[in-house]
Short mmCIF file of C-alpha atoms in Angstrom, two decimals:
data_model
loop_
_atom_site.label_atom_id
_atom_site.label_comp_id
_atom_site.label_asym_id
_atom_site.label_seq_id
_atom_site.Cartn_x
_atom_site.Cartn_y
_atom_site.Cartn_z
CA LEU X 1 119.15 69.08 124.02
CA ASN X 2 122.41 67.14 124.44
CA LEU X 3 123.31 67.59 120.78
CA GLU X 4 126.87 68.49 119.88
CA LEU X 5 127.35 70.12 116.48
CA ASN X 6 130.54 71.35 114.88
CA ILE X 7 129.56 72.85 111.52
CA ASN X 8 132.17 74.49 109.33
CA LYS X 9 131.12 77.92 108.05
CA ILE X 10 132.42 76.88 104.64
CA ALA X 11 130.05 74.48 102.87
CA PHE X 12 132.49 73.62 100.07
CA THR X 13 135.26 75.06 97.93
CA ILE X 14 135.08 75.30 94.16
CA PHE X 15 137.94 76.51 91.96
CA GLY X 16 139.66 77.79 95.08
CA ILE X 17 136.66 79.87 96.14
CA ASP X 18 135.09 79.15 99.52
CA VAL X 19 131.29 78.94 99.47
CA TYR X 20 129.76 79.69 102.86
CA TRP X 21 126.60 78.20 104.32
CA TYR X 22 125.43 81.72 105.10
CA ALA X 23 125.49 82.58 101.39
CA ILE X 24 123.81 79.31 100.41
CA LEU X 25 120.95 79.95 102.82
CA ILE X 26 120.49 83.49 101.50
CA VAL X 27 120.41 82.31 97.87
CA PHE X 28 118.02 79.49 98.79
CA SER X 29 115.72 82.03 100.47
CA ILE X 30 115.71 84.24 97.37
CA VAL X 31 114.94 81.33 95.04
CA LEU X 32 112.15 80.11 97.32
CA ALA X 33 110.69 83.63 97.48
CA LEU X 34 110.68 83.91 93.68
CA LEU X 35 108.84 80.59 93.45
CA ILE X 36 106.23 81.87 95.89
CA TYR X 37 105.84 85.10 93.91
CA ARG X 38 105.46 83.09 90.70
CA LYS X 39 102.57 81.18 92.25
CA LYS X 40 100.98 84.47 93.34
CA ASP X 41 101.24 85.97 89.83
CA GLY X 42 98.40 88.44 89.30
CA GLN X 43 97.50 88.82 92.97
CA TYR X 44 96.59 92.44 93.78
CA ASN X 45 97.04 93.13 90.03
CA ILE X 46 100.80 92.68 90.35
CA LYS X 47 102.48 90.88 87.47
CA TYR X 48 105.26 88.40 88.20
CA GLU X 49 107.27 89.93 85.35
CA ASP X 50 107.21 93.29 87.12
CA LEU X 51 108.44 91.61 90.28
CA LEU X 52 111.33 90.03 88.38
CA ASP X 53 112.30 93.40 86.88
CA LEU X 54 112.15 94.97 90.32
CA SER X 55 114.23 92.15 91.85
CA ILE X 56 117.20 92.97 89.62
CA ILE X 57 117.52 96.25 91.51
CA LEU X 58 115.88 95.34 94.80
CA ILE X 59 118.05 92.36 95.77
CA PRO X 60 121.49 94.02 95.47
CA ILE X 61 120.32 97.31 97.01
CA SER X 62 118.79 95.43 99.95
CA PHE X 63 122.09 93.65 100.59
CA ILE X 64 124.04 96.90 100.35
CA SER X 65 121.68 98.80 102.66
CA ALA X 66 121.62 95.88 105.12
CA ARG X 67 125.41 96.01 105.29
CA ILE X 68 125.58 99.81 105.53
CA TYR X 69 123.09 99.82 108.41
CA TYR X 70 125.10 97.17 110.25
CA VAL X 71 128.45 98.90 109.67
CA ILE X 72 127.16 102.34 110.75
CA PHE X 73 126.26 101.04 114.19
CA ASN X 74 129.44 98.93 114.41
CA ILE X 75 131.81 101.41 112.82
CA GLN X 76 134.36 101.04 115.63
CA ASN X 77 135.04 97.47 114.48
CA TYR X 78 135.98 98.42 110.92
CA THR X 79 139.28 99.94 109.89
CA SER X 80 139.30 99.33 106.14
CA LEU X 81 137.02 99.14 103.12
CA ARG X 82 137.94 95.47 102.72
CA GLN X 83 136.51 94.69 106.16
CA ILE X 84 133.36 96.64 105.39
CA ILE X 85 132.55 94.72 102.21
CA ASN X 86 133.42 91.32 103.70
CA ILE X 87 130.13 89.64 104.68
CA LYS X 88 131.38 86.05 104.78
CA ASP X 89 130.94 85.93 108.54
CA GLY X 90 127.60 87.71 108.58
CA GLY X 91 126.93 91.31 109.45
CA LEU X 92 123.66 92.09 107.66
CA ALA X 93 120.83 93.95 109.39
CA ILE X 94 117.24 93.23 108.36
CA TYR X 95 116.12 96.77 109.14
CA GLY X 96 118.74 98.14 106.79
CA ALA X 97 117.50 95.80 104.06
CA LEU X 98 113.89 96.85 104.66
CA ILE X 99 114.71 100.57 104.57
CA GLY X 100 116.71 100.28 101.35
CA GLY X 101 114.14 97.92 99.87
CA ILE X 102 111.17 100.20 100.53
CA ILE X 103 112.97 103.13 98.89
CA VAL X 104 113.66 101.04 95.77
CA VAL X 105 110.09 99.70 95.63
CA HIS X 106 108.68 103.22 96.01
CA ILE X 107 110.77 104.56 93.13
CA TYR X 108 109.98 101.55 90.92
CA CYS X 109 106.23 101.82 91.55
CA LYS X 110 106.33 105.53 90.75
CA VAL X 111 108.06 104.89 87.44
CA LYS X 112 105.84 101.92 86.49
CA ASN X 113 102.64 103.51 87.81
CA ILE X 114 101.98 100.59 90.17
CA LYS X 115 100.14 100.99 93.48
CA LEU X 116 102.85 100.96 96.15
CA LEU X 117 100.85 99.25 98.89
CA ASP X 118 99.72 96.50 96.50
CA MET X 119 103.33 95.81 95.53
CA LEU X 120 104.41 95.79 99.18
CA ASP X 121 101.62 93.34 100.08
CA TYR X 122 102.77 91.12 97.21
CA ILE X 123 106.43 91.24 98.26
CA VAL X 124 106.10 91.09 102.04
CA LEU X 125 104.58 87.60 102.07
CA ALA X 126 107.92 85.82 101.53
CA ILE X 127 110.06 88.10 103.72
CA PRO X 128 109.45 86.33 107.06
CA LEU X 129 110.14 82.96 105.42
CA GLY X 130 113.49 84.27 104.21
CA GLN X 131 114.21 85.60 107.69
CA SER X 132 113.36 82.23 109.23
CA ILE X 133 115.78 80.44 106.92
CA GLY X 134 118.46 83.11 107.19
CA ARG X 135 118.65 82.88 110.97
CA TRP X 136 120.19 79.42 110.59
CA GLY X 137 123.09 81.17 108.91
CA ASN X 138 123.54 83.02 112.20
CA PHE X 139 123.54 79.64 113.98
CA ILE X 140 126.28 78.28 111.73
CA ASN X 141 128.30 81.48 112.15
CA VAL X 142 127.79 81.26 115.94
CA GLU X 143 126.23 84.72 116.17
CA ALA X 144 122.93 86.37 117.12
CA TYR X 145 122.69 84.33 120.30
CA GLY X 146 121.50 85.60 123.67
CA ILE X 147 122.45 86.11 127.27
CA ASN X 148 123.44 83.33 129.64
CA THR X 149 120.63 81.08 130.80
CA ASP X 150 119.88 77.72 132.40
CA VAL X 151 116.59 77.01 130.59
CA ALA X 152 116.12 73.42 129.35
CA TRP X 153 116.62 74.43 125.71
CA LYS X 154 119.80 76.43 126.35
CA MET X 155 122.56 76.40 123.72
CA GLY X 156 126.22 75.95 124.56
CA VAL X 157 128.74 78.11 122.68
CA GLN X 158 132.51 78.12 122.84
CA VAL X 159 133.67 81.44 124.31
CA ARG X 160 137.46 81.49 124.44
CA ASP X 161 138.38 78.41 126.50
CA ALA X 162 135.01 77.78 128.11
CA ILE X 163 131.49 76.70 127.17
CA GLU X 164 128.77 79.21 128.00
CA TYR X 165 125.08 78.36 127.93
CA VAL X 166 122.93 80.99 126.26
CA HIS X 167 119.47 81.68 124.88
CA PRO X 168 119.28 80.43 121.24
CA THR X 169 117.75 83.72 120.11
CA PHE X 170 118.42 82.85 116.47
CA LEU X 171 116.03 79.92 116.96
CA TYR X 172 113.40 82.05 118.69
CA GLU X 173 113.31 84.43 115.74
CA SER X 174 113.42 81.62 113.19
CA ILE X 175 110.34 80.00 114.73
CA ALA X 176 108.53 83.32 115.21
CA THR X 177 109.07 84.50 111.64
CA LEU X 178 107.95 81.12 110.27
CA ILE X 179 104.71 81.53 112.22
CA ILE X 180 104.36 85.07 110.85
CA PHE X 181 104.80 83.67 107.33
CA PHE X 182 101.84 81.32 107.77
CA ILE X 183 99.74 84.12 109.27
CA LEU X 184 100.48 86.29 106.23
CA ILE X 185 99.56 83.47 103.84
CA LYS X 186 96.11 83.30 105.41
CA LYS X 187 95.66 87.07 105.56
CA SER X 188 96.83 87.56 101.96
CA LYS X 189 93.85 85.56 100.75
CA ASN X 190 91.29 87.89 102.29
CA ARG X 191 92.92 91.25 102.94
CA ARG X 192 90.47 94.09 103.56
CA PHE X 193 92.48 96.95 102.04
CA SER X 194 95.77 97.70 100.29
CA GLY X 195 98.65 97.61 102.73
CA GLU X 196 96.96 95.42 105.35
CA VAL X 197 99.32 92.47 104.83
CA THR X 198 102.34 94.77 105.06
CA TYR X 199 101.06 96.46 108.21
CA ILE X 200 100.41 93.11 109.90
CA TYR X 201 103.91 91.91 109.04
CA ILE X 202 105.47 95.05 110.47
CA ILE X 203 103.42 94.85 113.68
CA LEU X 204 104.06 91.15 114.27
CA TYR X 205 107.76 91.23 113.42
CA THR X 206 108.54 94.39 115.39
CA PHE X 207 106.70 92.98 118.41
CA VAL X 208 108.73 89.76 118.23
CA ARG X 209 111.97 91.64 117.62
CA THR X 210 111.37 93.94 120.59
CA ILE X 211 111.27 90.93 122.92
CA ILE X 212 114.09 88.93 121.34
CA GLU X 213 116.40 91.92 121.00
CA GLY X 214 116.31 92.33 124.77
CA LEU X 215 117.91 88.89 125.13
CA ARG X 216 120.69 89.30 122.57
CA ILE X 217 124.28 90.16 123.46
CA ASP X 218 125.28 91.49 120.03
CA SER X 219 122.67 94.20 119.54
CA LEU X 220 123.59 97.22 117.46
CA MET X 221 123.93 100.04 119.99
CA PHE X 222 123.65 103.81 120.01
CA TYR X 223 125.16 104.82 123.33
CA ASN X 224 123.23 102.59 125.77
CA LEU X 225 120.21 102.05 123.52
CA ARG X 226 119.53 98.94 121.47
CA ILE X 227 118.84 100.44 118.04
CA SER X 228 116.72 97.57 116.69
CA GLN X 229 114.66 97.42 119.88
CA ILE X 230 113.90 101.15 119.89
CA LEU X 231 113.07 101.10 116.18
CA SER X 232 110.84 98.05 116.69
CA ILE X 233 108.88 99.73 119.49
CA ILE X 234 108.37 102.88 117.41
CA LEU X 235 107.28 101.00 114.27
CA CYS X 236 105.01 98.63 116.19
CA THR X 237 103.25 101.54 117.88
CA ILE X 238 102.85 103.57 114.68
CA PHE X 239 101.44 100.70 112.60
CA CYS X 240 99.14 99.49 115.38
CA ILE X 241 97.62 102.99 115.34
CA ILE X 242 97.37 102.95 111.52
CA LEU X 243 95.78 99.50 111.43
CA THR X 244 93.18 100.29 114.08
CA LYS X 245 92.04 103.58 112.52
#
């Protein structure tokens, strides 16, 4: 689009501590999600107070599991614990966050005697919005972009001493997840059964991710397989079957 941007990963420094845009966007997403949940207080018989109690455990565990998932499939790039825990430059996988998050929600609902699918429907609404915002952290970090292309909306990135034009896959996913967010808002108002909103999110996101993952150059790999793409295809198929039963 003939725009030239040079954005520093560090937004500002306070008391000698660098604050990264990536972290700011993540925190902003969390705050925005909590505001959305506050407005939805009581929906599906879920109390906002229960969501806040759950968040104390859910948020850190989701970050940890997102990092573990990413590191496992990139283990060759890490030689020390310090590198593993350093997320300033990114390195969080949404599927890891979802896996860890679902485990925490399941345990919490068991303990509090809350219907799991109702809690998931309550929580899932804000997830695609957070993903949409978070992808701009990938843009600032110059990551999660795609293969070379000459399409009109191509993005130029500095690779060593040359500029390469690539698919802005971060943007594709940001737009797609924002659309999913609005679809879920509408569906959440007239869901037909517990879990429907969650199932629709999984189907829509995994479908989108399957396509976009095929364009990315930094996919997490297991031998010659793109892990996120394979997982997306499996989940999309399973939940399409569940939803159409």
